[in-house]
């Protein structure tokens, strides 16, 4: 019996992609953009800031390591707001159904810097719909580490076996399942609607 829905935000409800900045910076060169994001401003580097490391310090650390890419490194957080696309409307519609039904506790668990999250809060009205949001940057830990799941379960008095976690990162789903939290690996809104049926949740 699912009574709690836990949404990830980036990649599930909000389109966020650093390529929006760096494709422009590298004049549309996809290979150069891919190389830069895999080797300089990497996902692992950015996730460290999601766990509370200061953006300014992270930028200086990386500039010192790769001074030849200084101007591009400074773009990552300097132009961060341009990495935000729009809402993923199909998933927002699903979120709205859950909220309107009043049958579920609906919370969010996101890997997000606490320095940039207020930008998203100002832009996306639906972030006010949740019963609560756990932001990794506020907690100084992040998915897939056990601590952030425990924080979420305890803060909102959630029984893991009655909770369903929706995330676009399979690693985070597997970590949740290890704690007995049910999970759906999100790919798109249509697939989510289909997989919700296996939990006897029907979104019309």
mmCIF file with all atom_site columns, C-alpha atoms in Angstrom:
data_model
loop_
_atom_site.group_PDB
_atom_site.id
_atom_site.type_symbol
_atom_site.label_atom_id
_atom_site.label_alt_id
_atom_site.label_comp_id
_atom_site.label_asym_id
_atom_site.label_entity_id
_atom_site.label_seq_id
_atom_site.pdbx_PDB_ins_code
_atom_site.Cartn_x
_atom_site.Cartn_y
_atom_site.Cartn_z
_atom_site.occupancy
_atom_site.B_iso_or_equiv
_atom_site.pdbx_formal_charge
_atom_site.auth_seq_id
_atom_site.auth_comp_id
_atom_site.auth_asym_id
_atom_site.auth_atom_id
_atom_site.pdbx_PDB_model_num
ATOM 1   C CA . UNK A 1 1   ? 0.000  0.000  0.000   1.00 0.00 ? 1   UNK A CA 1
ATOM 2   C CA . UNK A 1 2   ? 1.815  3.114  -1.206  1.00 0.00 ? 2   UNK A CA 1
ATOM 3   C CA . UNK A 1 3   ? 1.006  6.189  0.877   1.00 0.00 ? 3   UNK A CA 1
ATOM 4   C CA . UNK A 1 4   ? 4.041  8.368  0.103   1.00 0.00 ? 4   UNK A CA 1
ATOM 5   C CA . UNK A 1 5   ? 5.506  9.521  -3.207  1.00 0.00 ? 5   UNK A CA 1
ATOM 6   C CA . UNK A 1 6   ? 9.091  10.832 -3.229  1.00 0.00 ? 6   UNK A CA 1
ATOM 7   C CA . UNK A 1 7   ? 10.084 12.778 -6.343  1.00 0.00 ? 7   UNK A CA 1
ATOM 8   C CA . UNK A 1 8   ? 13.549 13.618 -7.546  1.00 0.00 ? 8   UNK A CA 1
ATOM 9   C CA . UNK A 1 9   ? 13.555 17.058 -9.223  1.00 0.00 ? 9   UNK A CA 1
ATOM 10  C CA . UNK A 1 10  ? 16.298 17.497 -11.844 1.00 0.00 ? 10  UNK A CA 1
ATOM 11  C CA . UNK A 1 11  ? 15.660 15.226 -14.816 1.00 0.00 ? 11  UNK A CA 1
ATOM 12  C CA . UNK A 1 12  ? 12.215 14.242 -13.516 1.00 0.00 ? 12  UNK A CA 1
ATOM 13  C CA . UNK A 1 13  ? 10.295 17.491 -12.995 1.00 0.00 ? 13  UNK A CA 1
ATOM 14  C CA . UNK A 1 14  ? 12.871 20.057 -14.101 1.00 0.00 ? 14  UNK A CA 1
ATOM 15  C CA . UNK A 1 15  ? 14.980 19.997 -17.249 1.00 0.00 ? 15  UNK A CA 1
ATOM 16  C CA . UNK A 1 16  ? 18.563 20.822 -16.173 1.00 0.00 ? 16  UNK A CA 1
ATOM 17  C CA . UNK A 1 17  ? 21.488 20.363 -18.517 1.00 0.00 ? 17  UNK A CA 1
ATOM 18  C CA . UNK A 1 18  ? 24.930 22.047 -18.534 1.00 0.00 ? 18  UNK A CA 1
ATOM 19  C CA . UNK A 1 19  ? 25.087 21.467 -22.285 1.00 0.00 ? 19  UNK A CA 1
ATOM 20  C CA . UNK A 1 20  ? 22.752 24.452 -22.693 1.00 0.00 ? 20  UNK A CA 1
ATOM 21  C CA . UNK A 1 21  ? 25.660 26.675 -21.605 1.00 0.00 ? 21  UNK A CA 1
ATOM 22  C CA . UNK A 1 22  ? 28.616 24.853 -23.087 1.00 0.00 ? 22  UNK A CA 1
ATOM 23  C CA . UNK A 1 23  ? 27.220 24.072 -26.525 1.00 0.00 ? 23  UNK A CA 1
ATOM 24  C CA . UNK A 1 24  ? 26.869 27.824 -26.927 1.00 0.00 ? 24  UNK A CA 1
ATOM 25  C CA . UNK A 1 25  ? 30.324 28.453 -25.435 1.00 0.00 ? 25  UNK A CA 1
ATOM 26  C CA . UNK A 1 26  ? 31.915 25.938 -27.824 1.00 0.00 ? 26  UNK A CA 1
ATOM 27  C CA . UNK A 1 27  ? 29.986 27.206 -30.866 1.00 0.00 ? 27  UNK A CA 1
ATOM 28  C CA . UNK A 1 28  ? 27.766 24.152 -31.143 1.00 0.00 ? 28  UNK A CA 1
ATOM 29  C CA . UNK A 1 29  ? 30.666 21.664 -31.032 1.00 0.00 ? 29  UNK A CA 1
ATOM 30  C CA . UNK A 1 30  ? 29.053 18.621 -29.390 1.00 0.00 ? 30  UNK A CA 1
ATOM 31  C CA . UNK A 1 31  ? 32.280 16.629 -29.112 1.00 0.00 ? 31  UNK A CA 1
ATOM 32  C CA . UNK A 1 32  ? 34.113 19.476 -27.391 1.00 0.00 ? 32  UNK A CA 1
ATOM 33  C CA . UNK A 1 33  ? 31.173 20.022 -25.042 1.00 0.00 ? 33  UNK A CA 1
ATOM 34  C CA . UNK A 1 34  ? 31.009 16.337 -24.177 1.00 0.00 ? 34  UNK A CA 1
ATOM 35  C CA . UNK A 1 35  ? 34.764 16.179 -23.566 1.00 0.00 ? 35  UNK A CA 1
ATOM 36  C CA . UNK A 1 36  ? 34.719 19.258 -21.318 1.00 0.00 ? 36  UNK A CA 1
ATOM 37  C CA . UNK A 1 37  ? 31.858 17.935 -19.179 1.00 0.00 ? 37  UNK A CA 1
ATOM 38  C CA . UNK A 1 38  ? 33.459 14.504 -18.886 1.00 0.00 ? 38  UNK A CA 1
ATOM 39  C CA . UNK A 1 39  ? 36.980 15.757 -18.087 1.00 0.00 ? 39  UNK A CA 1
ATOM 40  C CA . UNK A 1 40  ? 36.902 19.261 -16.581 1.00 0.00 ? 40  UNK A CA 1
ATOM 41  C CA . UNK A 1 41  ? 33.538 20.309 -15.083 1.00 0.00 ? 41  UNK A CA 1
ATOM 42  C CA . UNK A 1 42  ? 32.550 16.713 -14.406 1.00 0.00 ? 42  UNK A CA 1
ATOM 43  C CA . UNK A 1 43  ? 29.404 15.298 -12.889 1.00 0.00 ? 43  UNK A CA 1
ATOM 44  C CA . UNK A 1 44  ? 31.373 14.149 -9.834  1.00 0.00 ? 44  UNK A CA 1
ATOM 45  C CA . UNK A 1 45  ? 32.765 17.649 -9.344  1.00 0.00 ? 45  UNK A CA 1
ATOM 46  C CA . UNK A 1 46  ? 29.302 19.203 -9.518  1.00 0.00 ? 46  UNK A CA 1
ATOM 47  C CA . UNK A 1 47  ? 27.845 16.588 -7.146  1.00 0.00 ? 47  UNK A CA 1
ATOM 48  C CA . UNK A 1 48  ? 30.378 17.623 -4.532  1.00 0.00 ? 48  UNK A CA 1
ATOM 49  C CA . UNK A 1 49  ? 28.697 21.045 -4.492  1.00 0.00 ? 49  UNK A CA 1
ATOM 50  C CA . UNK A 1 50  ? 25.319 19.293 -4.288  1.00 0.00 ? 50  UNK A CA 1
ATOM 51  C CA . UNK A 1 51  ? 26.561 17.986 -0.934  1.00 0.00 ? 51  UNK A CA 1
ATOM 52  C CA . UNK A 1 52  ? 27.207 21.499 0.360   1.00 0.00 ? 52  UNK A CA 1
ATOM 53  C CA . UNK A 1 53  ? 30.704 22.425 -0.860  1.00 0.00 ? 53  UNK A CA 1
ATOM 54  C CA . UNK A 1 54  ? 30.801 26.187 -1.612  1.00 0.00 ? 54  UNK A CA 1
ATOM 55  C CA . UNK A 1 55  ? 30.449 27.043 -5.309  1.00 0.00 ? 55  UNK A CA 1
ATOM 56  C CA . UNK A 1 56  ? 33.073 29.794 -5.202  1.00 0.00 ? 56  UNK A CA 1
ATOM 57  C CA . UNK A 1 57  ? 35.640 27.522 -3.581  1.00 0.00 ? 57  UNK A CA 1
ATOM 58  C CA . UNK A 1 58  ? 34.880 24.677 -5.978  1.00 0.00 ? 58  UNK A CA 1
ATOM 59  C CA . UNK A 1 59  ? 35.388 27.063 -8.893  1.00 0.00 ? 59  UNK A CA 1
ATOM 60  C CA . UNK A 1 60  ? 38.756 28.284 -7.576  1.00 0.00 ? 60  UNK A CA 1
ATOM 61  C CA . UNK A 1 61  ? 39.885 24.706 -6.892  1.00 0.00 ? 61  UNK A CA 1
ATOM 62  C CA . UNK A 1 62  ? 39.162 23.726 -10.486 1.00 0.00 ? 62  UNK A CA 1
ATOM 63  C CA . UNK A 1 63  ? 40.683 26.875 -11.977 1.00 0.00 ? 63  UNK A CA 1
ATOM 64  C CA . UNK A 1 64  ? 43.892 26.136 -10.069 1.00 0.00 ? 64  UNK A CA 1
ATOM 65  C CA . UNK A 1 65  ? 43.867 22.607 -11.440 1.00 0.00 ? 65  UNK A CA 1
ATOM 66  C CA . UNK A 1 66  ? 43.023 23.564 -15.040 1.00 0.00 ? 66  UNK A CA 1
ATOM 67  C CA . UNK A 1 67  ? 44.032 27.235 -15.493 1.00 0.00 ? 67  UNK A CA 1
ATOM 68  C CA . UNK A 1 68  ? 43.893 26.952 -19.289 1.00 0.00 ? 68  UNK A CA 1
ATOM 69  C CA . UNK A 1 69  ? 40.097 26.452 -19.009 1.00 0.00 ? 69  UNK A CA 1
ATOM 70  C CA . UNK A 1 70  ? 39.501 29.232 -16.465 1.00 0.00 ? 70  UNK A CA 1
ATOM 71  C CA . UNK A 1 71  ? 36.944 31.209 -18.481 1.00 0.00 ? 71  UNK A CA 1
ATOM 72  C CA . UNK A 1 72  ? 34.881 28.087 -19.205 1.00 0.00 ? 72  UNK A CA 1
ATOM 73  C CA . UNK A 1 73  ? 35.095 26.808 -15.625 1.00 0.00 ? 73  UNK A CA 1
ATOM 74  C CA . UNK A 1 74  ? 33.767 30.131 -14.350 1.00 0.00 ? 74  UNK A CA 1
ATOM 75  C CA . UNK A 1 75  ? 30.811 29.799 -16.717 1.00 0.00 ? 75  UNK A CA 1
ATOM 76  C CA . UNK A 1 76  ? 29.575 26.687 -14.928 1.00 0.00 ? 76  UNK A CA 1
ATOM 77  C CA . UNK A 1 77  ? 28.191 28.520 -11.925 1.00 0.00 ? 77  UNK A CA 1
ATOM 78  C CA . UNK A 1 78  ? 28.397 32.011 -13.415 1.00 0.00 ? 78  UNK A CA 1
ATOM 79  C CA . UNK A 1 79  ? 25.880 31.031 -16.102 1.00 0.00 ? 79  UNK A CA 1
ATOM 80  C CA . UNK A 1 80  ? 24.217 28.285 -14.080 1.00 0.00 ? 80  UNK A CA 1
ATOM 81  C CA . UNK A 1 81  ? 20.714 29.687 -14.500 1.00 0.00 ? 81  UNK A CA 1
ATOM 82  C CA . UNK A 1 82  ? 20.986 29.138 -18.276 1.00 0.00 ? 82  UNK A CA 1
ATOM 83  C CA . UNK A 1 83  ? 21.341 25.398 -17.569 1.00 0.00 ? 83  UNK A CA 1
ATOM 84  C CA . UNK A 1 84  ? 17.761 25.372 -16.332 1.00 0.00 ? 84  UNK A CA 1
ATOM 85  C CA . UNK A 1 85  ? 15.354 24.450 -19.087 1.00 0.00 ? 85  UNK A CA 1
ATOM 86  C CA . UNK A 1 86  ? 11.650 24.457 -18.451 1.00 0.00 ? 86  UNK A CA 1
ATOM 87  C CA . UNK A 1 87  ? 9.482  22.191 -16.367 1.00 0.00 ? 87  UNK A CA 1
ATOM 88  C CA . UNK A 1 88  ? 8.987  18.648 -17.636 1.00 0.00 ? 88  UNK A CA 1
ATOM 89  C CA . UNK A 1 89  ? 5.277  19.288 -18.065 1.00 0.00 ? 89  UNK A CA 1
ATOM 90  C CA . UNK A 1 90  ? 4.153  15.663 -18.342 1.00 0.00 ? 90  UNK A CA 1
ATOM 91  C CA . UNK A 1 91  ? 5.639  14.873 -14.941 1.00 0.00 ? 91  UNK A CA 1
ATOM 92  C CA . UNK A 1 92  ? 4.314  18.089 -13.405 1.00 0.00 ? 92  UNK A CA 1
ATOM 93  C CA . UNK A 1 93  ? 0.838  16.944 -14.515 1.00 0.00 ? 93  UNK A CA 1
ATOM 94  C CA . UNK A 1 94  ? 1.414  13.618 -12.726 1.00 0.00 ? 94  UNK A CA 1
ATOM 95  C CA . UNK A 1 95  ? 2.595  15.473 -9.597  1.00 0.00 ? 95  UNK A CA 1
ATOM 96  C CA . UNK A 1 96  ? -0.561 17.581 -9.766  1.00 0.00 ? 96  UNK A CA 1
ATOM 97  C CA . UNK A 1 97  ? -2.719 14.420 -9.845  1.00 0.00 ? 97  UNK A CA 1
ATOM 98  C CA . UNK A 1 98  ? -1.028 13.138 -6.703  1.00 0.00 ? 98  UNK A CA 1
ATOM 99  C CA . UNK A 1 99  ? -1.485 16.473 -4.931  1.00 0.00 ? 99  UNK A CA 1
ATOM 100 C CA . UNK A 1 100 ? -5.124 16.825 -5.962  1.00 0.00 ? 100 UNK A CA 1
ATOM 101 C CA . UNK A 1 101 ? -5.995 13.277 -4.875  1.00 0.00 ? 101 UNK A CA 1
ATOM 102 C CA . UNK A 1 102 ? -5.071 13.961 -1.230  1.00 0.00 ? 102 UNK A CA 1
ATOM 103 C CA . UNK A 1 103 ? -4.306 10.230 -0.953  1.00 0.00 ? 103 UNK A CA 1
ATOM 104 C CA . UNK A 1 104 ? -0.541 10.570 -0.654  1.00 0.00 ? 104 UNK A CA 1
ATOM 105 C CA . UNK A 1 105 ? 2.148  12.365 1.246   1.00 0.00 ? 105 UNK A CA 1
ATOM 106 C CA . UNK A 1 106 ? 4.217  13.946 -1.552  1.00 0.00 ? 106 UNK A CA 1
ATOM 107 C CA . UNK A 1 107 ? 7.796  15.037 -0.885  1.00 0.00 ? 107 UNK A CA 1
ATOM 108 C CA . UNK A 1 108 ? 10.918 15.714 -2.939  1.00 0.00 ? 108 UNK A CA 1
ATOM 109 C CA . UNK A 1 109 ? 14.476 14.500 -2.450  1.00 0.00 ? 109 UNK A CA 1
ATOM 110 C CA . UNK A 1 110 ? 16.980 16.305 -4.633  1.00 0.00 ? 110 UNK A CA 1
ATOM 111 C CA . UNK A 1 111 ? 20.720 16.530 -5.155  1.00 0.00 ? 111 UNK A CA 1
ATOM 112 C CA . UNK A 1 112 ? 21.021 20.295 -5.496  1.00 0.00 ? 112 UNK A CA 1
ATOM 113 C CA . UNK A 1 113 ? 23.341 23.002 -4.218  1.00 0.00 ? 113 UNK A CA 1
ATOM 114 C CA . UNK A 1 114 ? 21.655 25.119 -1.569  1.00 0.00 ? 114 UNK A CA 1
ATOM 115 C CA . UNK A 1 115 ? 23.200 28.149 -3.291  1.00 0.00 ? 115 UNK A CA 1
ATOM 116 C CA . UNK A 1 116 ? 21.368 27.568 -6.583  1.00 0.00 ? 116 UNK A CA 1
ATOM 117 C CA . UNK A 1 117 ? 18.162 25.928 -5.367  1.00 0.00 ? 117 UNK A CA 1
ATOM 118 C CA . UNK A 1 118 ? 16.502 29.287 -4.532  1.00 0.00 ? 118 UNK A CA 1
ATOM 119 C CA . UNK A 1 119 ? 16.730 30.155 -8.255  1.00 0.00 ? 119 UNK A CA 1
ATOM 120 C CA . UNK A 1 120 ? 14.626 27.092 -9.081  1.00 0.00 ? 120 UNK A CA 1
ATOM 121 C CA . UNK A 1 121 ? 12.195 27.905 -6.273  1.00 0.00 ? 121 UNK A CA 1
ATOM 122 C CA . UNK A 1 122 ? 11.571 31.347 -7.754  1.00 0.00 ? 122 UNK A CA 1
ATOM 123 C CA . UNK A 1 123 ? 11.061 29.951 -11.249 1.00 0.00 ? 123 UNK A CA 1
ATOM 124 C CA . UNK A 1 124 ? 8.920  26.855 -10.634 1.00 0.00 ? 124 UNK A CA 1
ATOM 125 C CA . UNK A 1 125 ? 5.652  27.386 -8.799  1.00 0.00 ? 125 UNK A CA 1
ATOM 126 C CA . UNK A 1 126 ? 5.053  23.636 -8.384  1.00 0.00 ? 126 UNK A CA 1
ATOM 127 C CA . UNK A 1 127 ? 7.943  23.419 -5.907  1.00 0.00 ? 127 UNK A CA 1
ATOM 128 C CA . UNK A 1 128 ? 5.489  24.960 -3.412  1.00 0.00 ? 128 UNK A CA 1
ATOM 129 C CA . UNK A 1 129 ? 3.124  22.001 -3.786  1.00 0.00 ? 129 UNK A CA 1
ATOM 130 C CA . UNK A 1 130 ? 5.216  19.487 -1.852  1.00 0.00 ? 130 UNK A CA 1
ATOM 131 C CA . UNK A 1 131 ? 4.690  18.537 1.768   1.00 0.00 ? 131 UNK A CA 1
ATOM 132 C CA . UNK A 1 132 ? 8.427  19.083 2.083   1.00 0.00 ? 132 UNK A CA 1
ATOM 133 C CA . UNK A 1 133 ? 11.689 19.055 0.115   1.00 0.00 ? 133 UNK A CA 1
ATOM 134 C CA . UNK A 1 134 ? 15.017 17.617 1.228   1.00 0.00 ? 134 UNK A CA 1
ATOM 135 C CA . UNK A 1 135 ? 17.823 19.507 -0.546  1.00 0.00 ? 135 UNK A CA 1
ATOM 136 C CA . UNK A 1 136 ? 21.184 17.761 -0.384  1.00 0.00 ? 136 UNK A CA 1
ATOM 137 C CA . UNK A 1 137 ? 23.104 21.022 -0.121  1.00 0.00 ? 137 UNK A CA 1
ATOM 138 C CA . UNK A 1 138 ? 21.276 21.818 3.124   1.00 0.00 ? 138 UNK A CA 1
ATOM 139 C CA . UNK A 1 139 ? 22.116 18.415 4.583   1.00 0.00 ? 139 UNK A CA 1
ATOM 140 C CA . UNK A 1 140 ? 25.802 18.187 3.590   1.00 0.00 ? 140 UNK A CA 1
ATOM 141 C CA . UNK A 1 141 ? 25.221 14.774 2.053   1.00 0.00 ? 141 UNK A CA 1
ATOM 142 C CA . UNK A 1 142 ? 23.593 13.538 -1.133  1.00 0.00 ? 142 UNK A CA 1
ATOM 143 C CA . UNK A 1 143 ? 22.127 10.593 -2.974  1.00 0.00 ? 143 UNK A CA 1
ATOM 144 C CA . UNK A 1 144 ? 23.079 7.768  -3.171  1.00 0.00 ? 144 UNK A CA 1
ATOM 145 C CA . UNK A 1 145 ? 24.422 7.888  0.410   1.00 0.00 ? 145 UNK A CA 1
ATOM 146 C CA . UNK A 1 146 ? 22.245 6.267  3.057   1.00 0.00 ? 146 UNK A CA 1
ATOM 147 C CA . UNK A 1 147 ? 22.191 9.325  5.319   1.00 0.00 ? 147 UNK A CA 1
ATOM 148 C CA . UNK A 1 148 ? 20.044 11.439 2.990   1.00 0.00 ? 148 UNK A CA 1
ATOM 149 C CA . UNK A 1 149 ? 17.425 8.716  2.627   1.00 0.00 ? 149 UNK A CA 1
ATOM 150 C CA . UNK A 1 150 ? 17.327 8.301  6.412   1.00 0.00 ? 150 UNK A CA 1
ATOM 151 C CA . UNK A 1 151 ? 16.914 12.070 6.818   1.00 0.00 ? 151 UNK A CA 1
ATOM 152 C CA . UNK A 1 152 ? 13.965 12.019 4.398   1.00 0.00 ? 152 UNK A CA 1
ATOM 153 C CA . UNK A 1 153 ? 12.262 9.032  6.030   1.00 0.00 ? 153 UNK A CA 1
ATOM 154 C CA . UNK A 1 154 ? 12.681 10.425 9.538   1.00 0.00 ? 154 UNK A CA 1
ATOM 155 C CA . UNK A 1 155 ? 11.783 14.037 8.789   1.00 0.00 ? 155 UNK A CA 1
ATOM 156 C CA . UNK A 1 156 ? 8.482  13.161 7.164   1.00 0.00 ? 156 UNK A CA 1
ATOM 157 C CA . UNK A 1 157 ? 7.691  10.054 9.230   1.00 0.00 ? 157 UNK A CA 1
ATOM 158 C CA . UNK A 1 158 ? 7.764  7.764  6.190   1.00 0.00 ? 158 UNK A CA 1
ATOM 159 C CA . UNK A 1 159 ? 7.571  3.972  6.294   1.00 0.00 ? 159 UNK A CA 1
ATOM 160 C CA . UNK A 1 160 ? 9.996  2.936  3.515   1.00 0.00 ? 160 UNK A CA 1
ATOM 161 C CA . UNK A 1 161 ? 7.901  -0.056 2.460   1.00 0.00 ? 161 UNK A CA 1
ATOM 162 C CA . UNK A 1 162 ? 4.925  2.272  1.851   1.00 0.00 ? 162 UNK A CA 1
ATOM 163 C CA . UNK A 1 163 ? 6.968  4.816  -0.111  1.00 0.00 ? 163 UNK A CA 1
ATOM 164 C CA . UNK A 1 164 ? 7.645  5.052  -3.831  1.00 0.00 ? 164 UNK A CA 1
ATOM 165 C CA . UNK A 1 165 ? 10.728 6.950  -5.019  1.00 0.00 ? 165 UNK A CA 1
ATOM 166 C CA . UNK A 1 166 ? 10.951 8.320  -8.573  1.00 0.00 ? 166 UNK A CA 1
ATOM 167 C CA . UNK A 1 167 ? 14.433 9.259  -9.868  1.00 0.00 ? 167 UNK A CA 1
ATOM 168 C CA . UNK A 1 168 ? 16.121 9.404  -13.267 1.00 0.00 ? 168 UNK A CA 1
ATOM 169 C CA . UNK A 1 169 ? 19.405 8.045  -11.873 1.00 0.00 ? 169 UNK A CA 1
ATOM 170 C CA . UNK A 1 170 ? 19.401 4.262  -11.504 1.00 0.00 ? 170 UNK A CA 1
ATOM 171 C CA . UNK A 1 171 ? 22.163 4.454  -8.901  1.00 0.00 ? 171 UNK A CA 1
ATOM 172 C CA . UNK A 1 172 ? 19.855 6.461  -6.628  1.00 0.00 ? 172 UNK A CA 1
ATOM 173 C CA . UNK A 1 173 ? 16.968 4.026  -7.133  1.00 0.00 ? 173 UNK A CA 1
ATOM 174 C CA . UNK A 1 174 ? 19.166 1.057  -6.231  1.00 0.00 ? 174 UNK A CA 1
ATOM 175 C CA . UNK A 1 175 ? 20.329 2.809  -3.066  1.00 0.00 ? 175 UNK A CA 1
ATOM 176 C CA . UNK A 1 176 ? 16.711 3.464  -2.092  1.00 0.00 ? 176 UNK A CA 1
ATOM 177 C CA . UNK A 1 177 ? 15.704 -0.148 -2.742  1.00 0.00 ? 177 UNK A CA 1
ATOM 178 C CA . UNK A 1 178 ? 18.517 -1.303 -0.434  1.00 0.00 ? 178 UNK A CA 1
ATOM 179 C CA . UNK A 1 179 ? 16.629 0.577  2.301   1.00 0.00 ? 179 UNK A CA 1
ATOM 180 C CA . UNK A 1 180 ? 13.321 -1.097 1.360   1.00 0.00 ? 180 UNK A CA 1
ATOM 181 C CA . UNK A 1 181 ? 12.018 1.993  -0.459  1.00 0.00 ? 181 UNK A CA 1
ATOM 182 C CA . UNK A 1 182 ? 10.148 1.090  -3.645  1.00 0.00 ? 182 UNK A CA 1
ATOM 183 C CA . UNK A 1 183 ? 11.528 2.757  -6.748  1.00 0.00 ? 183 UNK A CA 1
ATOM 184 C CA . UNK A 1 184 ? 10.833 3.637  -10.364 1.00 0.00 ? 184 UNK A CA 1
ATOM 185 C CA . UNK A 1 185 ? 13.732 4.549  -12.644 1.00 0.00 ? 185 UNK A CA 1
ATOM 186 C CA . UNK A 1 186 ? 12.269 7.519  -14.520 1.00 0.00 ? 186 UNK A CA 1
ATOM 187 C CA . UNK A 1 187 ? 12.772 7.820  -18.268 1.00 0.00 ? 187 UNK A CA 1
ATOM 188 C CA . UNK A 1 188 ? 9.782  9.882  -19.403 1.00 0.00 ? 188 UNK A CA 1
ATOM 189 C CA . UNK A 1 189 ? 6.272  10.765 -18.169 1.00 0.00 ? 189 UNK A CA 1
ATOM 190 C CA . UNK A 1 190 ? 4.556  8.105  -20.300 1.00 0.00 ? 190 UNK A CA 1
ATOM 191 C CA . UNK A 1 191 ? 6.804  5.349  -18.951 1.00 0.00 ? 191 UNK A CA 1
ATOM 192 C CA . UNK A 1 192 ? 6.200  6.615  -15.401 1.00 0.00 ? 192 UNK A CA 1
ATOM 193 C CA . UNK A 1 193 ? 2.418  6.443  -15.826 1.00 0.00 ? 193 UNK A CA 1
ATOM 194 C CA . UNK A 1 194 ? 2.778  2.882  -17.105 1.00 0.00 ? 194 UNK A CA 1
ATOM 195 C CA . UNK A 1 195 ? 5.054  1.743  -14.268 1.00 0.00 ? 195 UNK A CA 1
ATOM 196 C CA . UNK A 1 196 ? 2.847  3.341  -11.615 1.00 0.00 ? 196 UNK A CA 1
ATOM 197 C CA . UNK A 1 197 ? 0.172  0.797  -12.578 1.00 0.00 ? 197 UNK A CA 1
ATOM 198 C CA . UNK A 1 198 ? 2.288  -1.994 -11.097 1.00 0.00 ? 198 UNK A CA 1
ATOM 199 C CA . UNK A 1 199 ? 1.781  -0.246 -7.728  1.00 0.00 ? 199 UNK A CA 1
ATOM 200 C CA . UNK A 1 200 ? -1.965 -0.022 -8.409  1.00 0.00 ? 200 UNK A CA 1
ATOM 201 C CA . UNK A 1 201 ? -1.638 3.713  -9.015  1.00 0.00 ? 201 UNK A CA 1
ATOM 202 C CA . UNK A 1 202 ? -3.603 4.832  -12.051 1.00 0.00 ? 202 UNK A CA 1
ATOM 203 C CA . UNK A 1 203 ? -3.042 8.325  -13.470 1.00 0.00 ? 203 UNK A CA 1
ATOM 204 C CA . UNK A 1 204 ? -5.766 9.274  -15.920 1.00 0.00 ? 204 UNK A CA 1
#
